[in-house]
Each structure stands twice: as C-alpha cells, then as structure tokens.
Short mmCIF file of C-alpha atoms in Angstrom, two decimals:
data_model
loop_
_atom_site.label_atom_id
_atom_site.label_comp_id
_atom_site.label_asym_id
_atom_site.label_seq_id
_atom_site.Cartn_x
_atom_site.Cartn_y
_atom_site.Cartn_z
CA UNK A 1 -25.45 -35.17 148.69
CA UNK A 2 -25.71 -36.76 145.43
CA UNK A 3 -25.38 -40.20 145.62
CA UNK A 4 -22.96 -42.42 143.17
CA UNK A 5 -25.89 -44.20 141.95
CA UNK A 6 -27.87 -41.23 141.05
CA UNK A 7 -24.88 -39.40 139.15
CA UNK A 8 -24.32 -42.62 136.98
CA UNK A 9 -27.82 -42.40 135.71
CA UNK A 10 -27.63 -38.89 134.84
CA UNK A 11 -24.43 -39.85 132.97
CA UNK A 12 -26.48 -42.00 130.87
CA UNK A 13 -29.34 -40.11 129.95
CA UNK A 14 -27.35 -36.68 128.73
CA UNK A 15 -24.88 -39.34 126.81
CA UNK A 16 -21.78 -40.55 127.69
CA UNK A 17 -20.64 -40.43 124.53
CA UNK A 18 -19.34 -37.11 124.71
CA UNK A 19 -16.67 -38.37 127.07
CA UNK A 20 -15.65 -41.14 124.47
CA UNK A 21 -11.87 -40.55 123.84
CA UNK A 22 -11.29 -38.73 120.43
CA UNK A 23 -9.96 -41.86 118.39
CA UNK A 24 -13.40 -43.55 118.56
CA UNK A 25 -15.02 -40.72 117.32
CA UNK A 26 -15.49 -41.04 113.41
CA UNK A 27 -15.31 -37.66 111.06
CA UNK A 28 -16.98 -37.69 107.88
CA UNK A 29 -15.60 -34.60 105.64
CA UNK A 30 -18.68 -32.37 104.68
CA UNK A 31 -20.12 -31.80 100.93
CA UNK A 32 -18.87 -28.20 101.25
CA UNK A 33 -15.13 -29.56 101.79
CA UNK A 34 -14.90 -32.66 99.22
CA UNK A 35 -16.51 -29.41 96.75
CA UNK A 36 -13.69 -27.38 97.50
CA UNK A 37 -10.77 -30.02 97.45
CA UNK A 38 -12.14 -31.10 93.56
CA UNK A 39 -11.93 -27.52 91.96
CA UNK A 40 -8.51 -27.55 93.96
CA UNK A 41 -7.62 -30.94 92.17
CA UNK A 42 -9.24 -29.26 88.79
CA UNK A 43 -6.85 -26.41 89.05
CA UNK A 44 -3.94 -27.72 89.86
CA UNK A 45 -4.23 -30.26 86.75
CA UNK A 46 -5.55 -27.63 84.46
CA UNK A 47 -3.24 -27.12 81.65
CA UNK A 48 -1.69 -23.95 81.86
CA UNK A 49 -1.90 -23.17 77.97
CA UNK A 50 -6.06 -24.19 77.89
CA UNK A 51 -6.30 -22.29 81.30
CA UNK A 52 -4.65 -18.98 79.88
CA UNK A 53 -6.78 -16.30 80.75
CA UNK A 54 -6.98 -13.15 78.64
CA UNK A 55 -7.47 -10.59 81.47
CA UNK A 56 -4.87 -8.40 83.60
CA UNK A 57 -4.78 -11.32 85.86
CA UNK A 58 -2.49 -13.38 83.38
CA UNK A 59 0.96 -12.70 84.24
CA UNK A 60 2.68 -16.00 83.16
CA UNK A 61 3.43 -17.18 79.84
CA UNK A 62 2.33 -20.56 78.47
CA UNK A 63 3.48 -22.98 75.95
CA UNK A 64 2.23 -25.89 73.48
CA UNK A 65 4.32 -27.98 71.43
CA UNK A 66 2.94 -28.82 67.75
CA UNK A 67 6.11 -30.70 67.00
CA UNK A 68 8.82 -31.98 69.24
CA UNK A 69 12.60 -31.45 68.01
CA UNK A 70 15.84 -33.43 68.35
CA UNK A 71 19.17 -32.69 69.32
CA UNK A 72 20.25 -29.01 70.19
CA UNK A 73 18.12 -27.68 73.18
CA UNK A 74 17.19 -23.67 73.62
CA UNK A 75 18.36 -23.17 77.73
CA UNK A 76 21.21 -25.83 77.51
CA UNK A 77 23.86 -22.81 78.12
CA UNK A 78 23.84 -18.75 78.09
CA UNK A 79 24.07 -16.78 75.48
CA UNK A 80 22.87 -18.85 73.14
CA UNK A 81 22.86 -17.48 68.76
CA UNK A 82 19.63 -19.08 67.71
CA UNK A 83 17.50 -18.94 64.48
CA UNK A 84 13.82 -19.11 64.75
CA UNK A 85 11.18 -18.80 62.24
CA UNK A 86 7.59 -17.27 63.95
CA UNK A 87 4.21 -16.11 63.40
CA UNK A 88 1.76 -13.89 65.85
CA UNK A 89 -1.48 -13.02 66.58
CA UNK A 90 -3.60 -11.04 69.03
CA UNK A 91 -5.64 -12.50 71.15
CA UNK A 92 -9.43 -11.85 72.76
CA UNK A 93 -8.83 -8.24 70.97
CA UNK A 94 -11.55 -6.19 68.93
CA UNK A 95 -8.31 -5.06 66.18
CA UNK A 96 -7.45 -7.59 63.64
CA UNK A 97 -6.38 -10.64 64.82
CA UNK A 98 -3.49 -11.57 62.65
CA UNK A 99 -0.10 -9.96 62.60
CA UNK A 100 1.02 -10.00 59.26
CA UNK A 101 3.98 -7.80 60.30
CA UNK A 102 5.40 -10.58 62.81
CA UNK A 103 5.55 -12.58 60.00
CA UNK A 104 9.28 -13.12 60.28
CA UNK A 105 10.93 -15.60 58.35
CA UNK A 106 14.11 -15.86 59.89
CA UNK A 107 15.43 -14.22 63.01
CA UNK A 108 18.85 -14.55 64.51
CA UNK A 109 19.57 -13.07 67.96
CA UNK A 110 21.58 -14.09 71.28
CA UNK A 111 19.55 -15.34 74.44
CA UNK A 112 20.04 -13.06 77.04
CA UNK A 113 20.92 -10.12 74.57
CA UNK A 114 17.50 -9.05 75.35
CA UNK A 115 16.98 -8.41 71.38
CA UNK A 116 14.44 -10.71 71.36
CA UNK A 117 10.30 -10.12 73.07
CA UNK A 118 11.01 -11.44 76.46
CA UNK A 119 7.62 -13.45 76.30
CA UNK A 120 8.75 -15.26 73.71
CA UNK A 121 12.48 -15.81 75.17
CA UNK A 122 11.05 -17.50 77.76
CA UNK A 123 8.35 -19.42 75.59
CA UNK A 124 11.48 -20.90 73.21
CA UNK A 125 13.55 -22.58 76.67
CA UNK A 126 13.51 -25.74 76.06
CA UNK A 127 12.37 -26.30 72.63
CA UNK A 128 14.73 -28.32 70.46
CA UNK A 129 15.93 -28.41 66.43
CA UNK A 130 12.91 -28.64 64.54
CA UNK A 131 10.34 -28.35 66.81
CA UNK A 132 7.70 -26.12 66.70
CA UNK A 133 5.82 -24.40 69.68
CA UNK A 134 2.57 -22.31 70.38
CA UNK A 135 2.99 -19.60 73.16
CA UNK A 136 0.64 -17.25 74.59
CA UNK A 137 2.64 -14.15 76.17
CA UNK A 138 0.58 -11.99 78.56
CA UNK A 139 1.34 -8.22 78.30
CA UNK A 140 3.48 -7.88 81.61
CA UNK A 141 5.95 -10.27 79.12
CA UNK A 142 4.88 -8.63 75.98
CA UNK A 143 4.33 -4.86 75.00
CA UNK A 144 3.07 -3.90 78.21
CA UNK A 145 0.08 -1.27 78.19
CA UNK A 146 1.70 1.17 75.27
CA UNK A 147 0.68 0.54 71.63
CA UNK A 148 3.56 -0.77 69.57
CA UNK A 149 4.49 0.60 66.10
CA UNK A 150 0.90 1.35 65.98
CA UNK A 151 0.24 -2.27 65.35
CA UNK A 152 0.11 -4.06 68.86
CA UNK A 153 -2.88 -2.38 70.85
CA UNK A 154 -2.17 -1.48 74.78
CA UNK A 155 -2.20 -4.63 77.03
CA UNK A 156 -2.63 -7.02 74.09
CA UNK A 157 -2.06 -10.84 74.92
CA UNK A 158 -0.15 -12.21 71.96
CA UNK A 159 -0.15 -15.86 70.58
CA UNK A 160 3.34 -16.76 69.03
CA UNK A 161 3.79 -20.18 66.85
CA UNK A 162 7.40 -20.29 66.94
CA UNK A 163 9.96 -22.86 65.13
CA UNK A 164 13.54 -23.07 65.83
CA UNK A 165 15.84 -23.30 62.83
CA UNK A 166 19.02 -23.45 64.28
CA UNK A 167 21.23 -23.36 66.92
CA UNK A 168 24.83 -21.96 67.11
CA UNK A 169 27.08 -24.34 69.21
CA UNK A 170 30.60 -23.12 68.97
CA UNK A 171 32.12 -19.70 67.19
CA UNK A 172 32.62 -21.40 63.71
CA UNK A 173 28.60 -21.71 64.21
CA UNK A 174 27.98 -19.11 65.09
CA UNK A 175 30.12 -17.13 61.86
CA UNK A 176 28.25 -19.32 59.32
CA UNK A 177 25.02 -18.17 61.30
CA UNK A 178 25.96 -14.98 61.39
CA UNK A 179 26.85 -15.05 57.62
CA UNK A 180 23.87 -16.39 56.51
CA UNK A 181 21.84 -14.17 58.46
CA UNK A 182 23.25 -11.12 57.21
CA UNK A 183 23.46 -12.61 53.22
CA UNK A 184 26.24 -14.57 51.50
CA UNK A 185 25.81 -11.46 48.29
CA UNK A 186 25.58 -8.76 50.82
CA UNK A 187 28.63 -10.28 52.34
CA UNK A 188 30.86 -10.64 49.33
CA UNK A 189 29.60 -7.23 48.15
CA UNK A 190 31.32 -5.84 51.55
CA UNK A 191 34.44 -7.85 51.16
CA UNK A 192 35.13 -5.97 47.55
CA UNK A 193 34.21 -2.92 48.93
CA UNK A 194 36.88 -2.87 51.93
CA UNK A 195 39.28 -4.38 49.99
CA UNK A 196 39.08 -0.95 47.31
CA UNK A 197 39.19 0.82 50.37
CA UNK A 198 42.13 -0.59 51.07
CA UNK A 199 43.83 -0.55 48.05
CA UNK A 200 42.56 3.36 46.80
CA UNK A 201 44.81 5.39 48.20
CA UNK A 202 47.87 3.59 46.23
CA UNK A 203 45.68 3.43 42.91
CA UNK A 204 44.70 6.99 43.64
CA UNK A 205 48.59 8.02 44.04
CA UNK A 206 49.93 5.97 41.15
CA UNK A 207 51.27 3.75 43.56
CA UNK A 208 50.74 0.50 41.37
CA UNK A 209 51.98 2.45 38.48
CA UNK A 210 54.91 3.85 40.01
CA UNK A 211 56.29 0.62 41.34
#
C-alpha cells in the first residue's frame, strides 16, 4: 500500500501543474494564427475596386467615384428614365484596349427595363447628378463568354467610366427627356408629317376646296 506521503511526492516530481484549474493557465496565440488573422484583416479592408481580379473568379462588380454628385440619386425608386454619358475599355485582354464604339455620348433608358448592360446597372445605384464613376464589370455581369458585335472578346472584364446627366423625376421629366433624347428637329419633322397624314385624305378629295 502506497502511503499518503509517498503519493504526494510523486505528485510533485511529474508536476502538479497539470492539475492547475484551466483559468490559471495562460494561452499565448501562435505565429501561425496572428499570420492568418492579418491577411484576414488585409482582406476584409481591401478595397474591392483595387482588389478586382481579372480571372473567372471575379463575379462581383466594383465601383470608384471620380466625382461625387448632388441631388437626384440612381436607386432612390424603380423604374427610373436616366441619362448617362460613358466610356469603356477592356481589361487584362491581348485585343485593343479601348472601346471606341462604347463611346456613347448620351444614353437614355429605364432602370429595370433591362435595356441597359446589367454590370453597369448595378455599377450606376447610387451615383448622383453630376457625378462621375469608374466600374469594373466581370463577365458573369457583362457579355458573358460569347464575343459581342465582334468587338467585345469572350469573357472580357470591362472597365466603364460612367457620368450621369440626368434624371427623370415625374412624367413631365420624363417627356422633355424623352424629347430630347429622340431630337427636338426629328421631333417637329414627325409632328408635320402626321399632321399631312391627317389632313391628306380631305386635300386629296377636294375636301378643302369643296367646302
């Protein structure tokens, strides 16, 4: 039989410490895990726009604003009739970089209407008046992995800088929009042509002349 005094000593000498309760024992985190939690930090801050990667792994579109706006604001309600002037080019691609056909100048469409690249739908929300906006459009939001008008390569990641003109904020807006969009001359040129329309049949029958 083992006695007390015995058993105490053995205690000591293969350390008691391993029967300290678990509060008093300190942890120290290891170099491996403070490594890993700082490129967790690094990504999570990373800005989305400097951290767009021109692979198949980019699937999310991301923005830059060169200049903020005032006033109106893309996203404020649906079906929104907005004017934006925009510019594009390719990205990371061995075929010329700049788009001179997306040079547009003036484009009116509807949000929602889907009318407009649905990349650079999404890259307009929240913009304002004036402003102007850089946004990089990955292909699944883009032209997908077909060439386009034989201009945009398959898969191409596309760089937008995007202004917005105007915004449409009741129907009397959105006529004048419409109006300008479409050409005051080219407009007028329509109204005299409906109204001869209108009016040929009785010039054609002598109507006038008759009465």
């Amino acid at each position: 039989m083992v006695k007390p005094t015995a058993l105490v000593l053995a205690l000591l000498a293969t350390g008691a410490g391993a029967f300290a309760p678990a509060s008093s024992v300190q942890r120290y985190p290891s170099k491996m895990q403070s490594s890993s939690e700082v490129v967790e930090d690094e990504t999570a801050d990373a800005d989305p726009y400097d951290a767009y990667d021109t692979s198949f792994k980019q699937k999310k579109v991301a923005t830059r604003d060169i200049k903020k706006g005032s006033g109106y604001t893309v996203g404020e309600s649906e079906g929104q009739l907005l004017k934006i002037k925009y510019s594009a080019k390719l990205m990371d691609s061995k075929y010329t970089a700049d788009l001179k056909a997306f040079n547009v100048e003036g484009m009116v469409f509807k949000t929602g209407e889907q009318r407009c690249l649905p990349g650079l739908e999404e890259g307009i929300k929240g913009m304002q008046l004036g402003g102007v906006r850089k946004i990089r459009v990955p292909p699944n939001k883009g032209y997908g992995d077909q060439w386009y008008r034989g201009i945009v390569p398959p898969s191409s990641h596309l760089e937008f800088e995007a202004e917005l003109i105007d915004i449409a904020q009741n129907p009397v807006e959105e006529f004048k929009l419409k109006l300008e969009d479409f050409g005051y001359d080219r407009a007028a040129g329509a109204t005299l042509c409906l109204a001869y329309l209108a009016v040929s049949p009785f010039i054609g029958n002598g109507g006038f002349a008759n009465n």
